[in-house]
mmCIF file of C-alpha atoms in Angstrom:
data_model
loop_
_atom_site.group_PDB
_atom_site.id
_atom_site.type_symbol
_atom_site.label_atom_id
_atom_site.label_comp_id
_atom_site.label_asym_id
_atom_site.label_seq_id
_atom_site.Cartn_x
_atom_site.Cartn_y
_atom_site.Cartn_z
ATOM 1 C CA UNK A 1 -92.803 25.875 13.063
ATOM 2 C CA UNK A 2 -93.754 27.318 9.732
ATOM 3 C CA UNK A 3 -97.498 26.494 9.858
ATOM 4 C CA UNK A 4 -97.347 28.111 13.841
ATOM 5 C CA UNK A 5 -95.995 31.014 12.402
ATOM 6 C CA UNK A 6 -98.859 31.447 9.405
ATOM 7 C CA UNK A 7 -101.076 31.038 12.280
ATOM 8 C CA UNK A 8 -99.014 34.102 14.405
ATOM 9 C CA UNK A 9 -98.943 36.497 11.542
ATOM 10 C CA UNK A 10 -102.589 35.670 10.641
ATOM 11 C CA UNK A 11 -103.323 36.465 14.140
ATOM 12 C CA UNK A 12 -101.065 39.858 14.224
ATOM 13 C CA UNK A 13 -103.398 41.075 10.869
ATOM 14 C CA UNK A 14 -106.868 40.509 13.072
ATOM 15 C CA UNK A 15 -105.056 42.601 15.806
ATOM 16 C CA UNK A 16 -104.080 45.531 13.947
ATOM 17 C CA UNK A 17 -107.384 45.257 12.048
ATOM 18 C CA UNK A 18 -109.169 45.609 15.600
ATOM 19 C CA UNK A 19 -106.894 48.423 16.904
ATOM 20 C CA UNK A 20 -107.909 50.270 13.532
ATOM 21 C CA UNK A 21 -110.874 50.107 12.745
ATOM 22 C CA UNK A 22 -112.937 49.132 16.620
ATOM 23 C CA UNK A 23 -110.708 52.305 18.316
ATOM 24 C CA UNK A 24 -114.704 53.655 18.926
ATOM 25 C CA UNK A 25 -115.191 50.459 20.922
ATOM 26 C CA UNK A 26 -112.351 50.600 23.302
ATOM 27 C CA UNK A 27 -113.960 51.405 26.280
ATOM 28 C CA UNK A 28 -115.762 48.671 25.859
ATOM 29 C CA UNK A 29 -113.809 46.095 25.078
ATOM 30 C CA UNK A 30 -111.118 46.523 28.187
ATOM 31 C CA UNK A 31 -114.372 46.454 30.196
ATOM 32 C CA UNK A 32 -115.114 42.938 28.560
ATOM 33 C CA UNK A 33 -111.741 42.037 29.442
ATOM 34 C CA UNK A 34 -112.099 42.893 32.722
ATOM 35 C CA UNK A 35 -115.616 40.784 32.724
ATOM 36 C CA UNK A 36 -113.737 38.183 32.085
ATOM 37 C CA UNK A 37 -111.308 38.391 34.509
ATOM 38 C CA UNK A 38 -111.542 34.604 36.517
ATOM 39 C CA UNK A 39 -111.131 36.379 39.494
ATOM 40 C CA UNK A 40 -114.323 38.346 39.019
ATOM 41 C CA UNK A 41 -115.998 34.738 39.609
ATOM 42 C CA UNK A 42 -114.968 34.935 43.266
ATOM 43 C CA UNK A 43 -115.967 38.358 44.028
ATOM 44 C CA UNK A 44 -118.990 38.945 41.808
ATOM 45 C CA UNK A 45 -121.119 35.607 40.583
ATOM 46 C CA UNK A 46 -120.259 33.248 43.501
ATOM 47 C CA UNK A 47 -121.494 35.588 46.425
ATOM 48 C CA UNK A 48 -124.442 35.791 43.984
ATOM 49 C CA UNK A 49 -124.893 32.312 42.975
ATOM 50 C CA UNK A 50 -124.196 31.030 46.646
ATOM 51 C CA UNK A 51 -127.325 32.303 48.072
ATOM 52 C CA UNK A 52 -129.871 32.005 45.495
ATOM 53 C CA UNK A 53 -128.625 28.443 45.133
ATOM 54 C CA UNK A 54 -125.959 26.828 47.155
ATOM 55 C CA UNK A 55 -125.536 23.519 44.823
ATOM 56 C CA UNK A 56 -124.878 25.914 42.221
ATOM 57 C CA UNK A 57 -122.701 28.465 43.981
ATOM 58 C CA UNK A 58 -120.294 25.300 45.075
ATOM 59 C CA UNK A 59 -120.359 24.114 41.433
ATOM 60 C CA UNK A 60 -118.908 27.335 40.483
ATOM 61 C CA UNK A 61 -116.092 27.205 42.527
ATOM 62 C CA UNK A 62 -114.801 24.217 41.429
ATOM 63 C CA UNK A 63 -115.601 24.657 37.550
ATOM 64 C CA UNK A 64 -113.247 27.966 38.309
ATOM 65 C CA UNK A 65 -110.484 26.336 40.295
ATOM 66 C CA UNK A 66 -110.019 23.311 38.342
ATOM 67 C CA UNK A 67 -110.445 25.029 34.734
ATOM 68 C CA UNK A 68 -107.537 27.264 35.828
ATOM 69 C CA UNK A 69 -105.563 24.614 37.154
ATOM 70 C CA UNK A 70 -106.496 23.040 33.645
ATOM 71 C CA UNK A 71 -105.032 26.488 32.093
ATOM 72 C CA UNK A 72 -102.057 26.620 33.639
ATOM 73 C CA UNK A 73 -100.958 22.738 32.341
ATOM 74 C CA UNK A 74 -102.417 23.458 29.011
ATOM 75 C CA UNK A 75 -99.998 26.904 29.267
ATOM 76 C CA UNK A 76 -96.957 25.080 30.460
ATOM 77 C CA UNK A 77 -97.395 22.282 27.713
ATOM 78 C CA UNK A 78 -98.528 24.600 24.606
ATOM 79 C CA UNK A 79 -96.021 26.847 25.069
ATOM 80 C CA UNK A 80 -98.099 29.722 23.472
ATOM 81 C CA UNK A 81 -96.562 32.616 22.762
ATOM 82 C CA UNK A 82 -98.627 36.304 23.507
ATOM 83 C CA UNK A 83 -98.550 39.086 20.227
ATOM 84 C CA UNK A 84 -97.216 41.963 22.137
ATOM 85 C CA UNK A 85 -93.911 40.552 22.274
ATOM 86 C CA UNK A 86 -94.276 37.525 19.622
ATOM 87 C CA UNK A 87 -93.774 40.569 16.902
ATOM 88 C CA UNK A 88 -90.617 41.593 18.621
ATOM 89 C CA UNK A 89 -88.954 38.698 18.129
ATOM 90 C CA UNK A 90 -90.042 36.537 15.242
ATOM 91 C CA UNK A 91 -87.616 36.826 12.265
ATOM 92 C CA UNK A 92 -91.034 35.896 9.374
ATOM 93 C CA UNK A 93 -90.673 40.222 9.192
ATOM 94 C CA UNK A 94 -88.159 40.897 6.464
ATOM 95 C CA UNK A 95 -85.834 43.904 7.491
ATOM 96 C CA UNK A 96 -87.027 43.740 10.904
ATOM 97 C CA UNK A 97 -90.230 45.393 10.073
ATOM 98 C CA UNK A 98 -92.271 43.986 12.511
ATOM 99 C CA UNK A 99 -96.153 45.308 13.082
ATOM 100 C CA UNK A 100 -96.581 47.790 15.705
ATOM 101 C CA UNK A 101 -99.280 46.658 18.213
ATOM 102 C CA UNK A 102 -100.589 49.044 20.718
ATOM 103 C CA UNK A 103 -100.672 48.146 23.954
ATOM 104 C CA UNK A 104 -102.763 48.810 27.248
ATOM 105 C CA UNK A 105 -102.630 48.585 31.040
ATOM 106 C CA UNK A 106 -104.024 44.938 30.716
ATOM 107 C CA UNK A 107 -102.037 43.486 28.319
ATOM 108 C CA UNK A 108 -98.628 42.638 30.087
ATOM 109 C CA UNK A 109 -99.751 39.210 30.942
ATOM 110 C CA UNK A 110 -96.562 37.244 32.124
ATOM 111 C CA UNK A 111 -97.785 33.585 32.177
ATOM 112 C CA UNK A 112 -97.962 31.653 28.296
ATOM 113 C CA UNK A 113 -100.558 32.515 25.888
ATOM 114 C CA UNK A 114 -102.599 29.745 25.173
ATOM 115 C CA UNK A 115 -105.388 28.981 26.218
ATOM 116 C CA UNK A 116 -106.329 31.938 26.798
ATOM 117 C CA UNK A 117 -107.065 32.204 30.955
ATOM 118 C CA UNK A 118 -109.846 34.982 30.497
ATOM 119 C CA UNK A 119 -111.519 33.225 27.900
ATOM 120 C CA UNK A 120 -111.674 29.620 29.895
ATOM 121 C CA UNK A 121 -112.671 31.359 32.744
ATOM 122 C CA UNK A 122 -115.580 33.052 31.445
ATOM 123 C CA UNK A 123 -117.293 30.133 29.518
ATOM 124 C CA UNK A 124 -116.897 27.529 32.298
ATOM 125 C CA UNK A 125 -118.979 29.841 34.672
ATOM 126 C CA UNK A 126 -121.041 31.332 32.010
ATOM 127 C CA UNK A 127 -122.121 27.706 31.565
ATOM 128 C CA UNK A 128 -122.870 27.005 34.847
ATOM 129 C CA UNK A 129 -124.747 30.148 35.491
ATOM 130 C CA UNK A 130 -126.527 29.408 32.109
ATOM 131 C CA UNK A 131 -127.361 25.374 32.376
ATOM 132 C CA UNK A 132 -128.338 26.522 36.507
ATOM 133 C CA UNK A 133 -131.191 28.702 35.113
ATOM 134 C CA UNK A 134 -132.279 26.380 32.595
ATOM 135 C CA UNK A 135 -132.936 23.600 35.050
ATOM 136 C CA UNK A 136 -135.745 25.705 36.236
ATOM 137 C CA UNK A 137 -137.261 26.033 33.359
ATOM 138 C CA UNK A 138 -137.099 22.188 32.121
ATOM 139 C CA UNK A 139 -139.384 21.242 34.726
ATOM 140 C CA UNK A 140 -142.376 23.534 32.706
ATOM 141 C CA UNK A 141 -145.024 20.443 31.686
ATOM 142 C CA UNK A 142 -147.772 22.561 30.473
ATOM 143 C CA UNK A 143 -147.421 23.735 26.584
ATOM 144 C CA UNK A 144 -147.068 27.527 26.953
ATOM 145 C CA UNK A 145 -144.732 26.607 29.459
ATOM 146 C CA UNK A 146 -142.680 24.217 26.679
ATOM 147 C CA UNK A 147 -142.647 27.265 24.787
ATOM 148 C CA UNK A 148 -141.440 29.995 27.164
ATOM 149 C CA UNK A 149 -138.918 27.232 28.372
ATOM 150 C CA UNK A 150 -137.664 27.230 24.259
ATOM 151 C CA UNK A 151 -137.656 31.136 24.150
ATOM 152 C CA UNK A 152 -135.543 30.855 27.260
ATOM 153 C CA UNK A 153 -133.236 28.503 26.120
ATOM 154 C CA UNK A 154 -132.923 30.550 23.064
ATOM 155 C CA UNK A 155 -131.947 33.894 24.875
ATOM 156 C CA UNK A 156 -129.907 32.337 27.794
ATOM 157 C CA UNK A 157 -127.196 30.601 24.600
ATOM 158 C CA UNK A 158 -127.722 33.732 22.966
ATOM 159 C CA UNK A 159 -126.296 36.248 25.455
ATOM 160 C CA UNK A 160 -123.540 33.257 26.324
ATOM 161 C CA UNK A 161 -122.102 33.292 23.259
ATOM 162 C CA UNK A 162 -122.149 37.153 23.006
ATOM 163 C CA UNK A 163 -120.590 37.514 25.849
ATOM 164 C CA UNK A 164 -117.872 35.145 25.155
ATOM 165 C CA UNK A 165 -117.231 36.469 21.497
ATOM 166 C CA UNK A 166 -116.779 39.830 23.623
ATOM 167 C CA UNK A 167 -114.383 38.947 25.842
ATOM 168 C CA UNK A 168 -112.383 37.239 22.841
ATOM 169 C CA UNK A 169 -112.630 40.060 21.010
ATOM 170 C CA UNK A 170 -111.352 42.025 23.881
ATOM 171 C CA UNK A 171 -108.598 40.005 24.806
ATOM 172 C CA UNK A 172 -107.277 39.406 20.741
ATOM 173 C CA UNK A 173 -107.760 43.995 21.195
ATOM 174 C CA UNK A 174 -105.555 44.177 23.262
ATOM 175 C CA UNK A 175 -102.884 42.025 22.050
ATOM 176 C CA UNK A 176 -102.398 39.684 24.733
ATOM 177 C CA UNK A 177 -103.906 37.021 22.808
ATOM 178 C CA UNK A 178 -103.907 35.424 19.182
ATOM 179 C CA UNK A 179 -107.336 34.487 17.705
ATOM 180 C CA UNK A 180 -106.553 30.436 18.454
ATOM 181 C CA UNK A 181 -106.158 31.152 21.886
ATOM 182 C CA UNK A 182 -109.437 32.578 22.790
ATOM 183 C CA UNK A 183 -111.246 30.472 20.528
ATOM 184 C CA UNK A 184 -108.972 27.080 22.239
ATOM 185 C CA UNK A 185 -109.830 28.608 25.564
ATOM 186 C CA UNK A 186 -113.718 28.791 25.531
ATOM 187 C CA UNK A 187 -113.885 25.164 24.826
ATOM 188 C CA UNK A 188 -112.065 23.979 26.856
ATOM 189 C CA UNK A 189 -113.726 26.100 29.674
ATOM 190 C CA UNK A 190 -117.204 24.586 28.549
ATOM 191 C CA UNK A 191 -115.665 21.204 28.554
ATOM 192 C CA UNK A 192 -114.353 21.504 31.887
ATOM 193 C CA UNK A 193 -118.173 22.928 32.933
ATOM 194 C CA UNK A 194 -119.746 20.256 31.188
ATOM 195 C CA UNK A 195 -117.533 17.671 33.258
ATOM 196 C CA UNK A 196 -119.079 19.040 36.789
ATOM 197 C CA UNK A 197 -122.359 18.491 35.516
ATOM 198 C CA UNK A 198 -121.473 15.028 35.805
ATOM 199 C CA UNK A 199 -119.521 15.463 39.275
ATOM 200 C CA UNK A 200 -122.274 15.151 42.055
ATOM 201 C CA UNK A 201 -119.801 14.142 44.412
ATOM 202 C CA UNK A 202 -118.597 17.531 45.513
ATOM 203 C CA UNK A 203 -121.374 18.970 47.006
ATOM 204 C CA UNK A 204 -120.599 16.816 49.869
ATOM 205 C CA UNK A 205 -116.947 16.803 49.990
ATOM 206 C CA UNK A 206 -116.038 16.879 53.373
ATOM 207 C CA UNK A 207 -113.347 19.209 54.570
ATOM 208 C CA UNK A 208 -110.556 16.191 54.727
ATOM 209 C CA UNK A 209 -111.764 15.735 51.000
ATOM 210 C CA UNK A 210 -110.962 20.045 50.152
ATOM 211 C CA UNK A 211 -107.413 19.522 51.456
ATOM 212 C CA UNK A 212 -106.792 16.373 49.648
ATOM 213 C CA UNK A 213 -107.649 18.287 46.271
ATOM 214 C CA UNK A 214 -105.548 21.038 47.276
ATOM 215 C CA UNK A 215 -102.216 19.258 47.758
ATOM 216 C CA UNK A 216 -103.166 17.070 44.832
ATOM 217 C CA UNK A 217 -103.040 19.745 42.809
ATOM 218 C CA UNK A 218 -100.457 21.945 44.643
ATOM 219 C CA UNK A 219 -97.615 18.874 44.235
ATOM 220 C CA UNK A 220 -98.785 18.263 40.549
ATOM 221 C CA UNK A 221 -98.190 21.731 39.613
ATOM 222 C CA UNK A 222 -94.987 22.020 41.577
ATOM 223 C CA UNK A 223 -93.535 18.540 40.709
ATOM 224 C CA UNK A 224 -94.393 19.305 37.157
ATOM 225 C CA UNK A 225 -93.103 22.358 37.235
ATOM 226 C CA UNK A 226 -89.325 21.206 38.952
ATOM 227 C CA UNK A 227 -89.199 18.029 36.681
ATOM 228 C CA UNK A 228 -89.036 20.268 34.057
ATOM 229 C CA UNK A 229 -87.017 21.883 35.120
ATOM 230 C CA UNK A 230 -84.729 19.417 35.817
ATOM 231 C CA UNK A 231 -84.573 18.919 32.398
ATOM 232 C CA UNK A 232 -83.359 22.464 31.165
ATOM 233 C CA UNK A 233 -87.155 23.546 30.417
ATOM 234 C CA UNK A 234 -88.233 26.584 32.260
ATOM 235 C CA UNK A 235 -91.743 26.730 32.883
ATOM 236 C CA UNK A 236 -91.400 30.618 33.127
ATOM 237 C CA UNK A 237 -89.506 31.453 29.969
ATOM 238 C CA UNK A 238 -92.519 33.700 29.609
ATOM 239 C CA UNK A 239 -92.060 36.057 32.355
ATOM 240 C CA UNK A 240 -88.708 37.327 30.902
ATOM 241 C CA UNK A 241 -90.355 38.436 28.074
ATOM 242 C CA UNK A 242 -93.207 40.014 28.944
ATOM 243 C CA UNK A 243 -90.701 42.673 30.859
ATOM 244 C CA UNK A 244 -88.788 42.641 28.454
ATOM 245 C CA UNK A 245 -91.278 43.709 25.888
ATOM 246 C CA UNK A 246 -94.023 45.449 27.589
ATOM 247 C CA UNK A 247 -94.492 49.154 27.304
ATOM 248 C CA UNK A 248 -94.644 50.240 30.514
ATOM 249 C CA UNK A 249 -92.844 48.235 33.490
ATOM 250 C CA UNK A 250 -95.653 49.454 35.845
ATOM 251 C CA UNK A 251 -98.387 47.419 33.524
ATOM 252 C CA UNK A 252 -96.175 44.663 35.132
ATOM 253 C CA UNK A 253 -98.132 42.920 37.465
ATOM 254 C CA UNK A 254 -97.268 39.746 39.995
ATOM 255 C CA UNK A 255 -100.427 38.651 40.083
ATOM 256 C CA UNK A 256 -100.370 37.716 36.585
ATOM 257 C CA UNK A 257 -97.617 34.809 36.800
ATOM 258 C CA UNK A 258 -98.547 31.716 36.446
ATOM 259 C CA UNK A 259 -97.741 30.451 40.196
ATOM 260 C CA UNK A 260 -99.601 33.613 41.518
ATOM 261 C CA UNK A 261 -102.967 32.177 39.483
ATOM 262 C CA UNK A 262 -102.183 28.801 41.527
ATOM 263 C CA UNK A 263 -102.250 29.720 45.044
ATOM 264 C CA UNK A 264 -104.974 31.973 44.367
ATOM 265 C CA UNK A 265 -107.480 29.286 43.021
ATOM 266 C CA UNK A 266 -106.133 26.865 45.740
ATOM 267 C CA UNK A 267 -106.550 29.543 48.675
ATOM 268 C CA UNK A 268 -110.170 29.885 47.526
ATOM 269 C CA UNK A 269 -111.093 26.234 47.229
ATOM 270 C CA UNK A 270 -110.023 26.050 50.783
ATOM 271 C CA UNK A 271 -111.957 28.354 52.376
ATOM 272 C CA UNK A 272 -114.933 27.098 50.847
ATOM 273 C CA UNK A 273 -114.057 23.459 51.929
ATOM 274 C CA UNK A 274 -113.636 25.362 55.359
ATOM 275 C CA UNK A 275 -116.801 26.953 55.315
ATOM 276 C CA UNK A 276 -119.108 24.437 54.266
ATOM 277 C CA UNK A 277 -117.938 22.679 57.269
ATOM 278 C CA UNK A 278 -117.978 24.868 59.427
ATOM 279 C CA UNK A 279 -120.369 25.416 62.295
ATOM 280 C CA UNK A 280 -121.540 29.320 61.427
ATOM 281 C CA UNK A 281 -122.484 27.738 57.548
ATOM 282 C CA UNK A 282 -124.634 24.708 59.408
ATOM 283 C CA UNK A 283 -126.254 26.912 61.956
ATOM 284 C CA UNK A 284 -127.388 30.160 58.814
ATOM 285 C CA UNK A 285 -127.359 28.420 56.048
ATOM 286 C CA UNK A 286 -128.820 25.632 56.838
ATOM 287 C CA UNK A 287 -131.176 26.881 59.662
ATOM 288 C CA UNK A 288 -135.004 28.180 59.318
ATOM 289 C CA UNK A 289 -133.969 31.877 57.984
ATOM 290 C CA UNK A 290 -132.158 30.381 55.172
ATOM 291 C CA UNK A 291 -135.023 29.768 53.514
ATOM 292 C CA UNK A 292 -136.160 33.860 53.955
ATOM 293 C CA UNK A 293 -135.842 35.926 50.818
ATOM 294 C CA UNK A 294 -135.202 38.705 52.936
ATOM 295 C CA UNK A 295 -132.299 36.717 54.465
ATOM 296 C CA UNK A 296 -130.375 35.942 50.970
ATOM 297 C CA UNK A 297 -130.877 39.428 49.915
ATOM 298 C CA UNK A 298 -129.061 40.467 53.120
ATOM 299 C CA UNK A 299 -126.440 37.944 52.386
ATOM 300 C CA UNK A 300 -125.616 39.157 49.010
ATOM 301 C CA UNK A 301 -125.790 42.793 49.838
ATOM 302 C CA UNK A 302 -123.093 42.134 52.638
ATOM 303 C CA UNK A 303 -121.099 39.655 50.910
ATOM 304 C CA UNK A 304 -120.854 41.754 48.017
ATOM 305 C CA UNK A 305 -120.146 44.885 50.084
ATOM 306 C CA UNK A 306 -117.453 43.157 52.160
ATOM 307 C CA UNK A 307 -115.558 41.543 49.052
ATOM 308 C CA UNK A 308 -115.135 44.978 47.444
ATOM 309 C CA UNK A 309 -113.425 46.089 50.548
ATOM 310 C CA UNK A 310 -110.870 43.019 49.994
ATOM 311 C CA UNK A 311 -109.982 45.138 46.900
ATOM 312 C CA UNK A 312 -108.406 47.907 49.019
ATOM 313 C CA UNK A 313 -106.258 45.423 50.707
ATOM 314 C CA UNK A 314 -103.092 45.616 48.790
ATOM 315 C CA UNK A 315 -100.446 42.337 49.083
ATOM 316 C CA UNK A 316 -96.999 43.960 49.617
ATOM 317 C CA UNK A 317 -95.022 42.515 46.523
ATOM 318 C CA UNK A 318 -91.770 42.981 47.398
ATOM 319 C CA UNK A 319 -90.783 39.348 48.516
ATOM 320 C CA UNK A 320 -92.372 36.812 46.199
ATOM 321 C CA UNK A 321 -93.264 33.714 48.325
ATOM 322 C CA UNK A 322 -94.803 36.495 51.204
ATOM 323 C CA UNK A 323 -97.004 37.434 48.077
ATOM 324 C CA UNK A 324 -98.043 33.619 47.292
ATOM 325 C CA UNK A 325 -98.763 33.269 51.180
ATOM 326 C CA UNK A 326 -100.764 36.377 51.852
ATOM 327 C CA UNK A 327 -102.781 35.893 48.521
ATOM 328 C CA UNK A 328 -103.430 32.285 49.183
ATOM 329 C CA UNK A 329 -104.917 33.643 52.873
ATOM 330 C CA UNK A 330 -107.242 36.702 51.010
ATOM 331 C CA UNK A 331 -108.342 33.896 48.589
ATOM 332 C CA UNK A 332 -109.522 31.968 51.050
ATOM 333 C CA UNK A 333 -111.308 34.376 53.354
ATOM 334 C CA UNK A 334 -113.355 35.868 50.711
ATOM 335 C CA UNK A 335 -115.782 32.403 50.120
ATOM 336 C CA UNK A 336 -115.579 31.378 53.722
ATOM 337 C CA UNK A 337 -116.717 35.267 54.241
ATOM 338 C CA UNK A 338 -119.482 34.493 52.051
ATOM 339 C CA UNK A 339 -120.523 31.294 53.049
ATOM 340 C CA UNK A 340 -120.164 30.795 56.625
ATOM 341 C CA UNK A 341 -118.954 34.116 58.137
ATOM 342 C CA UNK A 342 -121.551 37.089 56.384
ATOM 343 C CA UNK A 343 -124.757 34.363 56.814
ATOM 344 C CA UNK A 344 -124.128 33.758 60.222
ATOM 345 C CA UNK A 345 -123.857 37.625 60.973
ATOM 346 C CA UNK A 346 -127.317 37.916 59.097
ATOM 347 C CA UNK A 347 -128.422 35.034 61.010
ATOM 348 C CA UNK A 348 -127.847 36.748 64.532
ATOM 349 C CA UNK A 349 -129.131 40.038 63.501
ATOM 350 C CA UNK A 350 -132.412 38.053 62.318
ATOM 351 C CA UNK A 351 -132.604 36.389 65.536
ATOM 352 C CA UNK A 352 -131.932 39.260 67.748
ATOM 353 C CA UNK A 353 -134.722 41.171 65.777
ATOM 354 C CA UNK A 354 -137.203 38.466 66.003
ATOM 355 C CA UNK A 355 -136.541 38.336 69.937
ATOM 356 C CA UNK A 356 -137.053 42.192 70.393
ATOM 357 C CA UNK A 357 -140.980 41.843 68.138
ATOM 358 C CA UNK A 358 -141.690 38.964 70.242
#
């Protein structure tokens, strides 16, 4: 439509505006985008979160799987379009003057453009993380309390929303996303957080109650996805032209598609369900050392150590639905590594220590 287009072009003048005149800031701003990378919520904040607070650490995964199950309808309906290969083909350019945009590693994205994944992503558990240290604070009575509780209210909203205007920026930098996106994207990510707040009931979901949310989601997707298609509309029309258009075929990346996103979320809610109800996560986490600074600390520092050795497990990409299957089984070690299998490690070590002092 005309008025989509207005929007577009608008969009493509912010772009080339931040490529001119923020080229000092680069560095910066693909590390923002990589901040906001969803699947830095898995690796980084929830083997954080978990320990120090295991209501909140649960929260987070859901608030991450189901705002990116949320992203990936809102992409398939919206239809969003990403700038790096938008200017390639709209015809608003007289004499096929389109803008140049530069590009980077990061910005072949194949899935549609809006709302923006990174953007959701970041302010659902941004929220979380923010409204979870808060509800320490509210509990202050005493008036210098009151006040330090403001002041902290003040600073915690503050470096939210400077963190989230970064990671917009970032992502509208690198031209895989128009201004509306981002913008469409952190609300509906706080919207989504703002929703669990409300949700009590999954912090004690049994197991049965994880894989009924898993294939409720799964067959959505997938029947949504073939009814579609049934209909001559290809849910992927976006993965064609993101190789087509992208600078370098190597900034091509499977993980990026919008199925890929799917099985990844739905491999990690599992192993959560499956570690919550396990026997190791009963026995640690819920036995006399979890209470034990010394024993979270020991917890994070392995969980976090162990995660970042998942990185140097590479999926063979070669056959697509051996990818999906492999990265739905790496999704869901890495909580159930953190909450059941790590802790209970910690908690034998603990014990075996205790038994030699006594």
């Amino acid at each position: 439509s005309i008025k989509m287009d207005l929007l577009h072009s608008n969009g493509v003048l912010i772009i080339q505006h931040l490529q001119r005149d923020y080229r000092a800031y680069q560095d910066f701003l693909n590390f923002m985008s990589h901040v906001g990378d969803p699947r830095n919520i898995f690796s980084i904040y929830f083997p954080l979160w978990f320990q120090l607070n295991q209501v909140v650490g649960t929260k987070m995964i859901w608030v991450a799987v189901i705002g990116d199950w949320f992203n990936l309808i809102f992409k398939w309906i919206l239809f969003g379009h990403r700038p790096y290969w938008w200017v390639q083909e709209t015809m608003i350019y007289p004499n096929q003057s389109s803008p140049c945009l530069e590009q980077f590693p990061i910005t072949c994205e194949t899935g549609p453009g809006s709302p923006s994944g990174h953007a959701m992503g970041s302010s659902c558990v941004w929220y979380v993380m923010v409204t979870a240290a808060l509800s320490y604070t509210v509990r202050w009575k005493d008036k210098s309390a009151v006040t330090l509780h403001r002041l902290t209210w003040s600073f915690l909203w503050s470096i939210f929303w400077i963190i989230q205007i970064s990671v917009c920026i970032s992502r509208v930098f690198i031209a895989t996303h128009f201004p509306h996106q981002v913008i469409l994207g952190v609300f509906a990510g706080i919207l989504v957080a703002e929703a669990f707040e409300h949700t009590p009931a999954i912090q004690t979901a049994s197991l049965k109650m994880y894989i009924k949310t898993n294939l409720f989601l799964f067959i959505f997707a997938l029947g949504f996805y073939l009814v579609l298609k049934l209909i001559d509309i290809d849910l992927l029309w976006s993965v064609p032209k993101a190789k087509k258009w992208c600078a370098n075929p190597d900034w091509i990346n499977i993980d990026t598609t919008p199925f890929a996103g799917l099985v990844r979320n739905l491999g990690a809610l599992f192993g959560l369900g499956l570690g919550i109800n396990s026997e190791m996560f009963i026995m640690s986490c819920k036995g006399k050392n979890s209470c034990k600074p010394s024993f979270r600390i020991l917890c994070i520092a392995a969980s976090l150590a162990t995660l970042q050795l998942y990185n140097f497990v590479k999926i063979p990409t070669h056959t697509e639905y051996l990818f999906y299957i492999l990265s739905f089984c790496k999704s869901a070690a890495m909580p159930l590594t953190v909450v059941a299998l790590v802790p209970y490690c910690v908690h034998l070590l603990m014990r075996t220590t205790e038994k030699k002092l006594n």
